[in-house]
Amino acid sequence: MKKIVLIIMAVWFTIPTINGQHSVAREWNEVLLSAIRVDYARPTVHARNLFHSSILMYDAWAIFDSQAETVFLGKTFKDFTTNFNGIAAPTNTEEARHKIISYAMYRLLNHRFGSSPGATETLQNINDLFSSYGYNSAINSTDYSNGSYEALGNYMAEQMIAFGLQDNSNEEFDYANSYYTPSNDPLLLESYNQDYTTIDPNKWQPLSFDIYIDQSGNEIPLDTPAFLSPEWGEVSTYCLTDLDLDILNAGFDCYVYKDPGEPHYIQNSDEDGIDDPYKWHFALVASWSSHLDPNDATTIDISPGAIGNVNIDDFPETFEEYQAFYNFDLGGDSGTGHDFNPFTNAPYEQQMVKRSDYARVLAEFWADGPDSETPPGHWFTILNYVSDHPELEKKFGGQGEILDNLEWDVKAYLTLGGAMHDSAVATWGIKGYYDYIRPISAIRYMAAKGQSTDASLPSYDPHGLPLITGLIEIIEAGDALEGDSGEFIGQIKINAWKGPDYITDPESESAGVDWILGTRWWPYQRGTFVTPPFAGYVSGHSTFSRAAAEVLTLFTGDMFFPGGMGTFDVETNNFLVFEQGPSEGFTLQWATYQDASDQTSLSRIWGGIHPPIDDIRGRLIGADIGVESFNMSSEYFFGTLSTPTEFDFATVKIHPNPATTILNISIVNTTDVNIQLIDITGKSVLETSLNSNVGEFKLDLTKCKTGLYFVKVYDKNNSFVGIEKIVKL
């Protein structure tokens, strides 16, 4: 398999650790991330690899912890039972954990990446790390009955491999699709002679290439890449439950978790094209494409003092709210930034940057990560950066004792891995069912149809693009785009990024923005990649990123990056891959994890990959999954899986969860109860007694830190009734 060499980008986040040597879990995670970078760019598959490896490393730690429960070892996990008869307590727990983790990871990664296009490099990296520890790969026994920690690691990997072969991912057949077939014929990218009007404008369209190169730089020997993972909703989950699931039919059973409902489908506009939500959403993508000209002198403040800080309650629901939330003409959203850095108590310093440089860098930076570790892997690199930051205290949820590096890493990896895995399951189940169109197909389709604004003008069609002065117009006689014999007069033109046809040498040229035929509109991507090979709705980037932001917020106990600022430096003309740029160097900055997540979402619109309707609903799903993964992992960490976690709601009702400032506790039966609010260190934070005459009591959480708490309920005889986890945001 040919590997295409791409321009090497700057290394993601380079703050050295002050916590001493990295843990064995961190070292194996880095090997896995390196393996992902040279494998096929498959976010679903790699979210699963990150999760499964995280389970193994966490379980190897949890075996010898008196409180924690394992996820997989000695448990029935998703109807798969991994027997465990116990093993002798080690004389050196650190050494035992190191050995179990290393043998388990060695076996699993060799299995998962043995046929990768980058297998030569990856297998060498795996062997190098394993050998550096002085371990012997010839020890392949799985019989740990004699107390062999090497054998236990081998056994755990063997069981995880077996689990993976029956978790509905179809790993045995390289994750191939079993049922899905596309509704539309491929869009032919090698020429502009295709009739773009013959497709179903509500359905995904495959792309046909002369040469297809995935986001990791692998040349794929298929001219039309198949839809990646449309049946992934069937894959065994971590924190998603049957309460989240609908089994819907799209010619095959689609397992859809957290169904967001239908996207916007095209309407037959009656001279009001811009009022059709479908047309507005895709026209906005075209509008933001006009921001990508390095010769455009427009500057914006990209500091955390000017952008970000969008409350989830402000996310749009109605079409009118979408129109108010996104700036159609100028780009960006309704975020107005943070008044000051809570760590320095000083305002964030203004950073004025050319909008074109900012938008182009975002489109590439967040595409799959600076080194193409796919979005799930990208958030693991962010987690590792945060873990290394000298201002971070490694306290779970920001409370209690400082954890050692290994405990911090295995717990963080499990929580983030579970969130990334289930985000992939939910997102791709939705993608497979709704099978929604991408901007390149929608915009070319509407442009080929004509315009939907004025029936008295040429090329009127109810499915056409809306006319917008300076952005979408009709080609008239004398126009530079009229054609050699006037053949394009009356057709639609768009003021947008001109596309890969205008770049011969990406190290010295940029395409720029100008008027182009609407049927030749391109997303801001490489001409050998163009758009990911799967449906748009909902955005995987939005879902992954918001889930990760919630995990990092809850796990660290702080919504802000350490020190109130996360950064990434971008050098002049030394970052963009498929064209020259940026024209000036600057620093990407984020105050909070949610700010970074929201920036990810906006990058996909500037990159021409998603309309807003794909974005917001993905963010909302991700927010749910991030909290749910944190809750699930906490159960394992504190060994509360066997403890009742839901009350008899005929007696007590506790809401909302997550909570922000107030927690409501209602008695819905004639009984008296005692209430304790416990933090994760076991300390009682609040206590109260309620009788049946109170009805509802409000606990004030304003002085409680962000993180995990437990509400314990006792009856009037002080007998334990139940416990419920509460997340304080």
XYZ file of C-alpha atoms in Angstrom, residues 20-692:
673
model
C 8.583 12.747 36.638
C 8.676 9.798 34.311
C 5.522 9.080 32.346
C 3.470 6.117 33.479
C 3.524 2.843 31.581
C -0.073 3.546 30.526
C 0.963 6.866 29.017
C 3.856 5.271 27.124
C 1.587 2.627 25.625
C -1.020 5.255 24.788
C 1.618 7.213 22.855
C 2.527 4.069 20.894
C -1.160 3.569 20.098
C -1.563 7.177 18.945
C 1.471 6.763 16.699
C -0.073 3.591 15.269
C -3.324 5.429 14.530
C -1.449 8.174 12.666
C -0.078 5.714 10.121
C -3.197 3.553 9.871
C -6.300 4.214 7.789
C -8.193 7.290 9.003
C -11.166 5.489 10.550
C -12.482 7.396 13.582
C -14.959 4.669 14.541
C -12.329 1.938 14.514
C -9.797 3.995 16.421
C -12.282 5.178 19.027
C -12.805 1.462 19.669
C -9.046 0.769 19.785
C -8.532 3.578 22.283
C -11.394 2.325 24.439
C -10.428 -1.337 24.439
C -6.815 -0.543 25.277
C -7.988 1.775 28.060
C -10.084 -1.002 29.590
C -7.102 -3.342 29.679
C -4.834 -0.782 31.300
C -7.439 0.280 33.844
C -8.304 -3.292 34.783
C -4.621 -4.134 35.265
C -4.487 -1.289 37.770
C -7.842 -2.030 39.431
C -7.025 -5.686 40.168
C -4.866 -4.604 43.092
C -6.966 -1.679 44.349
C -9.121 -2.346 47.392
C -11.972 -0.079 46.292
C -12.093 -0.085 42.491
C -13.933 -2.616 40.361
C -12.710 -3.969 37.057
C -14.675 -3.326 33.881
C -13.854 -6.475 31.943
C -11.730 -8.922 33.912
C -13.844 -11.239 36.046
C -17.019 -9.567 34.792
C -19.734 -10.079 32.234
C -19.346 -7.038 30.034
C -21.997 -6.651 27.324
C -22.901 -10.366 27.517
C -19.249 -11.395 27.222
C -17.821 -13.107 30.291
C -14.126 -12.971 31.124
C -13.457 -15.430 33.916
C -10.882 -14.533 36.532
C -9.925 -16.762 39.437
C -7.730 -14.214 41.117
C -3.973 -13.983 41.358
C -1.543 -13.788 44.223
C -0.992 -10.315 45.629
C 2.333 -8.968 44.381
C 5.236 -8.045 46.594
C 5.685 -5.037 44.312
C 2.331 -3.769 43.059
C 3.867 -1.193 40.731
C 5.965 -3.826 38.971
C 3.007 -6.214 38.661
C 0.783 -3.559 37.109
C 3.567 -2.519 34.739
C 4.031 -6.084 33.575
C 0.321 -6.875 33.120
C -0.302 -3.650 31.190
C 2.694 -4.179 28.935
C 1.930 -7.767 27.998
C -1.745 -6.971 27.449
C -1.008 -3.956 25.264
C 1.744 -5.737 23.380
C -0.630 -8.545 22.365
C -3.645 -6.341 21.613
C -1.785 -3.780 19.503
C 0.062 -6.425 17.519
C -3.309 -7.979 16.730
C -5.123 -4.746 15.878
C -2.383 -3.183 13.718
C -0.762 -6.229 12.124
C -2.290 -5.456 8.711
C -2.150 -1.663 8.976
C -0.610 0.217 6.025
C 1.901 1.489 8.577
C 2.449 -1.942 10.137
C 6.219 -1.952 9.652
C 6.631 1.249 11.629
C 3.962 0.431 14.188
C 5.105 -3.099 15.002
C 8.652 -1.814 15.410
C 7.428 0.833 17.851
C 5.492 -1.778 19.807
C 8.483 -4.096 19.990
C 10.867 -1.278 20.875
C 8.809 -0.170 23.866
C 8.170 -3.731 25.042
C 11.840 -4.663 24.752
C 12.947 -1.477 26.497
C 11.282 -2.826 29.620
C 13.305 -6.021 29.396
C 10.232 -8.156 28.684
C 10.280 -11.367 26.660
C 7.787 -11.668 23.795
C 8.353 -15.442 23.723
C 6.330 -15.695 26.941
C 2.934 -16.206 25.345
C 1.179 -18.409 27.896
C -2.257 -17.306 29.123
C -2.230 -19.626 32.145
C -1.831 -17.271 35.095
C -2.706 -19.922 37.696
C 0.916 -20.058 38.838
C 0.894 -16.328 39.584
C 2.460 -15.198 36.309
C 1.665 -11.556 35.624
C 2.986 -11.984 32.083
C 0.402 -14.720 31.497
C -2.352 -12.607 33.032
C -1.570 -9.763 30.634
C -1.613 -12.223 27.733
C -4.911 -13.658 28.964
C -6.537 -10.237 29.245
C -5.482 -9.363 25.700
C -6.712 -12.725 24.431
C -10.114 -12.103 25.987
C -10.333 -8.559 24.641
C -9.474 -9.805 21.170
C -12.214 -12.438 21.479
C -14.659 -9.807 22.711
C -13.806 -7.596 19.740
C -14.571 -10.383 17.314
C -18.178 -10.559 18.548
C -19.016 -6.936 19.458
C -20.811 -6.338 16.114
C -17.991 -4.221 14.667
C -17.334 -6.880 12.002
C -13.618 -6.746 12.780
C -13.171 -10.226 11.323
C -13.937 -8.823 7.867
C -12.006 -5.576 8.359
C -15.123 -3.719 9.551
C -16.850 -4.048 6.164
C -20.486 -3.041 5.684
C -23.056 -5.825 5.565
C -26.274 -4.094 4.487
C -25.884 -0.432 3.583
C -26.001 0.722 -0.049
C -25.891 4.398 -1.125
C -28.970 6.023 -2.647
C -27.013 8.167 -5.108
C -24.491 7.442 -7.833
C -21.009 8.847 -7.176
C -20.052 12.444 -7.788
C -17.271 12.336 -10.391
C -14.460 14.636 -9.285
C -12.143 14.254 -12.273
C -14.355 16.414 -14.508
C -17.271 18.851 -14.385
C -19.368 17.174 -17.075
C -21.730 15.320 -14.725
C -25.428 16.127 -14.439
C -25.575 17.188 -10.787
C -29.389 17.395 -10.749
C -30.115 13.653 -10.885
C -29.370 12.885 -7.235
C -31.665 12.760 -4.216
C -30.615 16.052 -2.577
C -31.422 14.744 0.890
C -29.120 11.721 0.734
C -25.386 11.139 0.946
C -23.498 10.901 -2.335
C -20.264 8.906 -2.677
C -17.266 10.619 -4.282
C -15.295 9.129 -7.159
C -11.566 9.981 -7.425
C -8.723 9.428 -9.812
C -6.581 9.058 -6.676
C -8.068 8.894 -3.198
C -5.786 9.658 -0.249
C -7.296 9.434 3.215
C -6.702 11.947 5.989
C -3.678 9.983 7.221
C -2.011 10.093 3.790
C -2.763 6.525 2.695
C -3.485 6.065 -1.005
C -6.547 3.824 -1.214
C -6.857 1.553 -4.277
C -10.557 2.339 -4.726
C -11.831 5.131 -6.917
C -15.046 5.393 -4.866
C -14.536 4.931 -1.097
C -17.411 3.180 0.641
C -19.452 4.727 3.450
C -17.428 4.160 6.629
C -19.309 2.317 9.399
C -23.006 3.032 8.615
C -23.941 0.044 10.801
C -21.726 1.052 13.754
C -24.762 1.677 15.940
C -24.837 -2.067 16.616
C -21.403 -2.085 18.273
C -21.401 -2.925 21.998
C -21.452 0.248 24.077
C -19.975 1.496 27.334
C -22.361 3.998 28.926
C -25.150 4.129 26.341
C -28.142 2.060 27.398
C -31.271 0.613 25.850
C -33.144 3.674 27.147
C -31.135 5.706 24.600
C -31.803 3.273 21.729
C -34.269 3.176 18.870
C -34.091 0.451 16.245
C -35.209 2.107 13.012
C -35.407 0.776 9.495
C -33.642 2.227 6.469
C -33.697 -0.929 4.406
C -31.924 -2.640 7.305
C -32.187 -2.370 11.075
C -30.388 0.777 12.210
C -29.413 1.016 15.864
C -29.831 4.706 16.658
C -28.843 6.017 20.091
C -30.027 9.476 21.171
C -32.024 10.022 17.990
C -31.818 13.759 17.179
C -34.719 13.649 14.737
C -34.646 14.521 11.054
C -32.267 17.083 9.565
C -33.633 19.741 7.221
C -34.802 18.356 3.869
C -35.023 20.518 0.758
C -38.251 22.406 0.104
C -39.867 23.625 -3.099
C -39.249 27.307 -2.484
C -41.710 29.832 -3.851
C -39.351 32.731 -4.569
C -38.116 32.593 -0.956
C -35.077 30.312 -1.205
C -33.162 31.791 1.722
C -36.152 31.080 3.968
C -35.833 27.352 3.293
C -33.754 26.050 6.237
C -31.996 23.531 3.967
C -30.903 26.254 1.563
C -29.917 28.625 4.381
C -27.726 26.010 6.086
C -25.816 25.090 2.936
C -25.649 28.688 1.673
C -23.975 29.564 4.996
C -21.256 27.024 4.207
C -20.743 28.748 0.853
C -20.662 32.132 2.573
C -17.959 31.061 5.024
C -15.948 29.698 2.105
C -15.548 33.300 0.947
C -13.468 33.995 4.092
C -10.532 31.838 2.961
C -8.543 34.333 0.874
C -5.093 35.172 2.341
C -5.303 38.510 0.511
C -8.385 39.452 2.550
C -7.210 41.972 5.152
C -10.177 41.419 7.497
C -8.897 40.799 11.043
C -10.651 39.389 14.090
C -9.743 38.994 17.753
C -9.263 35.266 18.386
C -8.336 35.533 22.069
C -10.512 33.905 24.753
C -11.539 37.426 25.688
C -13.445 37.818 22.415
C -14.687 34.372 21.320
C -16.033 31.290 23.034
C -17.922 31.023 26.347
C -21.130 29.769 24.744
C -23.563 28.263 27.238
C -25.164 25.004 26.177
C -28.528 26.508 27.053
C -27.923 29.032 24.269
C -27.616 26.375 21.558
C -30.270 26.959 18.876
C -33.311 24.790 18.380
C -35.572 26.655 15.957
C -34.553 27.885 12.521
C -34.778 31.471 13.753
C -32.414 30.627 16.611
C -29.926 29.071 14.186
C -30.005 32.274 12.136
C -29.224 34.299 15.262
C -26.570 31.905 16.626
C -24.328 31.727 13.518
C -23.029 34.849 11.788
C -23.939 34.142 8.164
C -21.840 36.959 6.692
C -18.841 37.315 9.002
C -18.417 33.790 10.374
C -18.358 32.496 13.918
C -21.080 32.165 16.507
C -22.709 34.184 19.271
C -19.898 33.640 21.787
C -18.488 36.865 23.244
C -15.579 35.436 25.242
C -14.542 35.566 28.905
C -14.137 38.734 30.944
C -10.925 37.543 32.589
C -8.644 34.586 33.224
C -9.758 33.104 36.576
C -6.193 32.004 37.364
C -4.503 35.344 36.762
C -7.544 37.541 37.429
C -6.421 39.570 34.412
C -8.267 40.061 31.115
C -7.188 37.864 28.215
C -4.844 39.767 25.934
C -6.276 40.688 22.549
C -4.900 38.751 19.547
C -5.851 40.250 16.190
C -5.417 37.778 13.323
C -6.441 37.730 9.684
C -9.745 35.914 9.513
C -8.607 33.997 6.444
C -5.553 32.619 8.257
C -7.595 31.710 11.326
C -10.329 29.942 9.358
C -7.901 28.012 7.158
C -5.792 26.887 10.124
C -8.888 25.779 12.037
C -10.087 23.732 9.080
C -6.821 21.776 9.013
C -5.952 21.734 12.708
C -9.220 20.138 13.786
C -9.671 17.958 10.694
C -8.189 14.832 12.293
C -5.545 16.340 14.514
C -2.223 17.903 13.547
C -0.826 14.452 12.827
C -4.044 12.711 11.732
C -4.667 10.679 14.846
C -8.412 11.044 14.038
C -10.680 13.132 16.304
C -10.829 10.576 19.168
C -7.041 10.325 19.191
C -6.715 14.097 18.945
C -8.568 14.475 22.226
C -6.253 11.925 23.819
C -3.338 14.160 22.828
C -5.130 17.075 24.482
C -5.675 14.975 27.614
C -1.971 14.089 27.661
C -1.072 17.757 27.273
C -3.311 18.663 30.198
C -1.863 15.829 32.295
C 1.666 17.152 31.677
C 0.828 20.747 32.479
C 2.837 22.063 35.443
C -0.210 23.841 36.877
C -2.424 20.749 36.975
C -3.075 19.003 40.276
C -3.939 15.376 39.549
C -6.973 15.214 41.810
C -9.952 13.260 40.569
C -12.705 15.772 39.988
C -10.429 18.413 41.461
C -10.926 16.964 44.942
C -9.180 14.665 47.391
C -5.622 13.427 47.308
C -3.244 13.871 44.395
C -3.178 10.680 42.330
C 0.040 9.118 41.111
C 0.669 9.219 37.365
C -0.536 5.683 36.661
C -3.805 5.960 38.569
C -4.519 9.324 36.947
C -3.770 8.029 33.456
C -5.710 4.762 33.587
C -8.787 6.445 35.048
C -8.624 9.351 32.607
C -8.085 7.046 29.626
C -11.010 4.811 30.580
C -13.342 7.784 30.976
C -12.271 9.536 27.780
C -12.033 6.248 25.878
C -15.569 5.293 26.876
C -16.865 8.693 25.784
C -15.070 8.562 22.431
C -16.204 4.995 21.779
C -19.866 5.671 22.530
C -19.764 8.952 20.609
C -18.704 6.927 17.579
C -21.470 4.373 18.148
C -24.155 7.040 18.509
C -22.920 9.313 15.715
C -22.388 6.670 13.069
C -25.671 4.954 13.887
C -27.350 8.286 13.158
C -25.250 8.796 10.035
C -26.193 5.363 8.730
C -29.897 5.865 9.313
C -30.408 9.459 8.122
C -27.775 9.129 5.356
C -27.667 12.913 4.953
C -26.030 14.842 2.138
C -22.696 16.709 2.364
C -22.189 20.354 1.271
C -20.249 19.522 -1.909
C -23.208 17.536 -3.258
C -25.939 19.848 -1.943
C -24.339 23.051 -3.231
C -23.494 21.644 -6.662
C -27.012 20.177 -6.931
C -28.728 23.475 -6.120
C -26.351 25.459 -8.332
C -27.098 23.138 -11.237
C -30.817 23.616 -10.624
C -30.466 27.398 -10.707
C -31.763 30.056 -8.312
C -34.833 29.979 -6.063
C -35.257 33.700 -5.337
C -36.913 35.357 -8.350
C -39.010 33.553 -10.974
C -38.666 36.511 -13.356
C -34.895 35.996 -13.578
C -33.031 33.290 -15.510
C -32.531 29.773 -14.128
C -35.383 29.865 -11.632
C -36.024 26.539 -9.942
C -37.665 25.806 -6.557
C -34.588 23.723 -5.656
C -32.058 26.353 -6.722
C -29.681 28.342 -4.550
C -30.924 31.609 -3.023
C -29.504 34.712 -4.693
C -27.374 36.808 -2.328
C -25.612 39.909 -3.662
C -21.845 39.496 -3.503
C -22.088 35.791 -2.711
C -24.482 33.921 -5.042
C -25.400 35.586 -8.326
C -26.446 34.881 -11.922
C -23.759 34.948 -14.622
C -24.550 37.669 -17.131
C -23.156 38.484 -20.567
C -19.709 39.993 -20.286
C -18.981 38.197 -17.032
C -15.524 36.626 -16.805
C -17.301 33.290 -16.243
C -19.612 33.466 -19.271
C -17.534 30.845 -21.160
C -15.878 30.891 -24.543
C -19.203 30.922 -26.373
C -21.420 32.279 -23.601
C -22.444 28.776 -22.530
C -22.514 29.688 -18.829
C -24.651 32.818 -19.147
C -27.698 32.455 -16.892
C -26.040 29.907 -14.648
C -25.125 30.410 -10.984
C -21.798 31.650 -9.666
C -20.528 31.660 -6.073
C -17.882 33.871 -4.493
C -15.854 31.188 -2.711
C -12.525 29.428 -2.269
C -11.502 28.475 -5.802
C -10.468 24.923 -5.031
C -7.576 22.541 -5.701
C -7.594 23.190 -9.440
C -5.817 26.471 -8.695
C -2.946 24.984 -6.689
C 0.040 23.388 -8.401
C 2.662 23.795 -5.684
C 1.090 23.795 -2.182
C 4.308 25.061 -0.620
C 4.238 28.306 -2.583
C 0.661 28.782 -3.828
C -2.806 29.308 -2.405
C -6.049 29.124 -4.342
C -7.635 32.289 -2.971
C -11.263 33.379 -3.292
C -13.059 34.540 -6.433
C -16.231 33.987 -8.398
C -16.521 30.367 -9.567
C -19.244 28.354 -11.261
C -21.562 27.053 -8.569
C -21.273 23.567 -10.002
C -17.530 23.741 -9.337
C -17.742 24.586 -5.631
C -15.232 22.802 -3.393
C -14.892 22.394 0.360
C -11.633 23.648 1.830
C -9.909 20.249 1.638
C -7.315 18.394 -0.390
C -8.440 17.494 -3.897
C -7.500 13.875 -3.184
C -9.729 13.792 -0.091
C -12.468 16.449 -0.501
C -14.934 15.144 2.121
C -14.915 12.196 4.555
C -16.515 9.063 3.082
C -19.685 8.994 5.153
C -22.850 11.011 5.646
C -22.751 14.384 7.341
C -25.572 14.340 9.876
C -24.605 14.486 12.706
C -21.052 15.829 12.918
C -18.638 13.348 14.442
C -16.254 16.184 15.272
C -18.950 18.009 17.216
C -19.975 14.879 19.098
C -16.459 13.666 19.900
C -15.273 17.116 20.926
C -18.165 18.022 23.188
C -18.041 14.613 24.880
C -14.300 15.026 25.450
C -14.772 18.558 26.794
C -17.297 17.302 29.341
C -14.957 14.492 30.394
C -11.986 16.824 30.846
C -14.098 19.331 32.760
C -15.479 16.743 35.161
C -12.304 14.693 35.512
C -10.073 17.671 36.314
C -12.792 19.439 38.292
C -12.299 22.603 36.280
C -13.805 23.809 33.029
C -10.652 25.823 32.271
C -7.386 24.565 30.855
C -4.631 24.613 33.502
C -3.642 28.211 34.056
C -6.771 29.337 32.203
C -5.244 28.886 28.754
C -4.538 26.110 26.274
C -2.399 27.076 23.287
C -0.994 25.870 19.989
C 1.553 27.893 18.021
C 1.211 28.210 14.246
C 4.186 29.403 12.198
C 4.021 31.599 9.116
C 3.739 29.458 5.950
C 4.567 26.330 7.949
C 1.273 24.714 8.823
C -1.197 24.378 5.962
C -0.783 21.215 3.905
C -2.573 21.661 0.589
C -1.868 25.336 0.075
C 0.617 27.911 1.357
C -0.082 29.462 4.712
C -0.877 30.908 7.060
C 0.365 34.257 5.809
C 1.127 35.323 9.394
C 1.970 33.277 12.484
C -0.318 33.251 15.518
C -1.387 31.129 18.487
C -4.614 29.192 18.790
C -5.967 29.810 22.284
C -8.739 28.337 24.403
C -9.827 29.242 27.908
C -12.019 26.181 28.472
C -12.377 22.696 27.097
C -15.834 23.642 25.836
C -14.315 26.585 23.939
C -11.924 24.210 22.180
C -14.821 21.884 21.404
C -16.944 24.687 19.965
C -14.019 25.843 17.846
C -13.765 22.317 16.463
C -17.378 22.524 15.371
C -16.945 25.872 13.623
C -13.842 24.572 11.837
C -15.942 22.007 9.988
C -18.192 24.718 8.573
C -15.251 26.826 7.390
C -13.778 23.608 5.992
C -16.908 23.006 3.916
C -17.642 19.671 5.564
C -20.791 20.364 7.606
C -23.709 22.798 7.680
C -24.840 24.067 11.104
C -27.635 21.470 11.383
C -24.978 18.742 11.552
C -23.109 20.658 14.244
C -25.435 21.607 17.088
C -27.224 18.281 17.391
C -23.848 16.541 17.512
C -22.717 18.878 20.299
C -25.815 18.059 22.353
C -25.346 14.309 21.971
C -21.688 14.619 22.898
C -22.521 16.623 26.017
C -24.782 13.825 27.223
C -22.291 11.075 26.481
C -19.380 12.857 28.158
C -21.290 13.140 31.426
C -22.590 9.581 31.168
C -19.118 8.159 30.580
C -17.814 10.063 33.599
C -20.666 8.695 35.714
C -20.094 5.140 34.530
C -16.346 5.286 35.111
C -16.895 6.742 38.583
C -18.948 3.680 39.460
C -15.960 1.496 38.645
C -13.508 3.757 40.459
C -15.536 3.824 43.684
C -16.825 0.259 43.477
C -20.478 1.320 43.591
C -21.824 -0.812 40.757
C -23.420 -3.219 43.204
C -24.839 -0.389 45.339
C -28.364 0.845 44.546
C -27.953 3.969 42.462
C -31.594 4.763 41.747
C -34.168 5.591 44.337
C -37.663 4.277 44.540
C -39.208 7.318 42.953
C -42.384 6.618 44.892
C -40.400 7.910 47.883
C -37.748 10.421 46.803
C -37.067 12.330 43.622
C -33.759 14.156 43.025
C -33.284 16.528 40.089
C -31.714 17.927 37.943
C -28.673 15.808 37.215
C -26.213 17.257 36.227
C -26.948 20.211 38.511
C -25.491 23.704 38.485
C -26.538 25.791 41.486
C -29.623 24.116 42.988
C -30.440 20.458 43.629
C -34.115 19.726 44.219
C -35.074 16.880 46.551
C -38.763 16.019 46.623
C -40.619 13.649 48.929
C -43.469 12.109 47.001
C -44.730 9.773 49.704
C -45.639 10.109 53.369
C -42.247 9.385 54.857
C -39.393 11.126 56.637
C -35.836 10.957 55.320
C -32.336 12.131 56.197
C -30.153 13.441 53.393
C -26.364 13.620 53.113
C -24.392 15.138 50.240
C -20.983 13.428 50.088
C -17.999 14.509 47.981
C -15.698 11.984 46.324
C -13.330 12.007 49.305
C -16.153 10.714 51.519
C -16.581 14.056 53.307
C -20.120 15.132 54.170
C -20.702 18.489 52.489
C -24.371 19.077 53.374
C -26.836 17.309 55.648
C -30.536 17.834 56.213
C -33.626 16.047 57.488
C -36.869 16.182 55.547
C -40.335 15.215 56.662
C -43.372 14.480 54.617
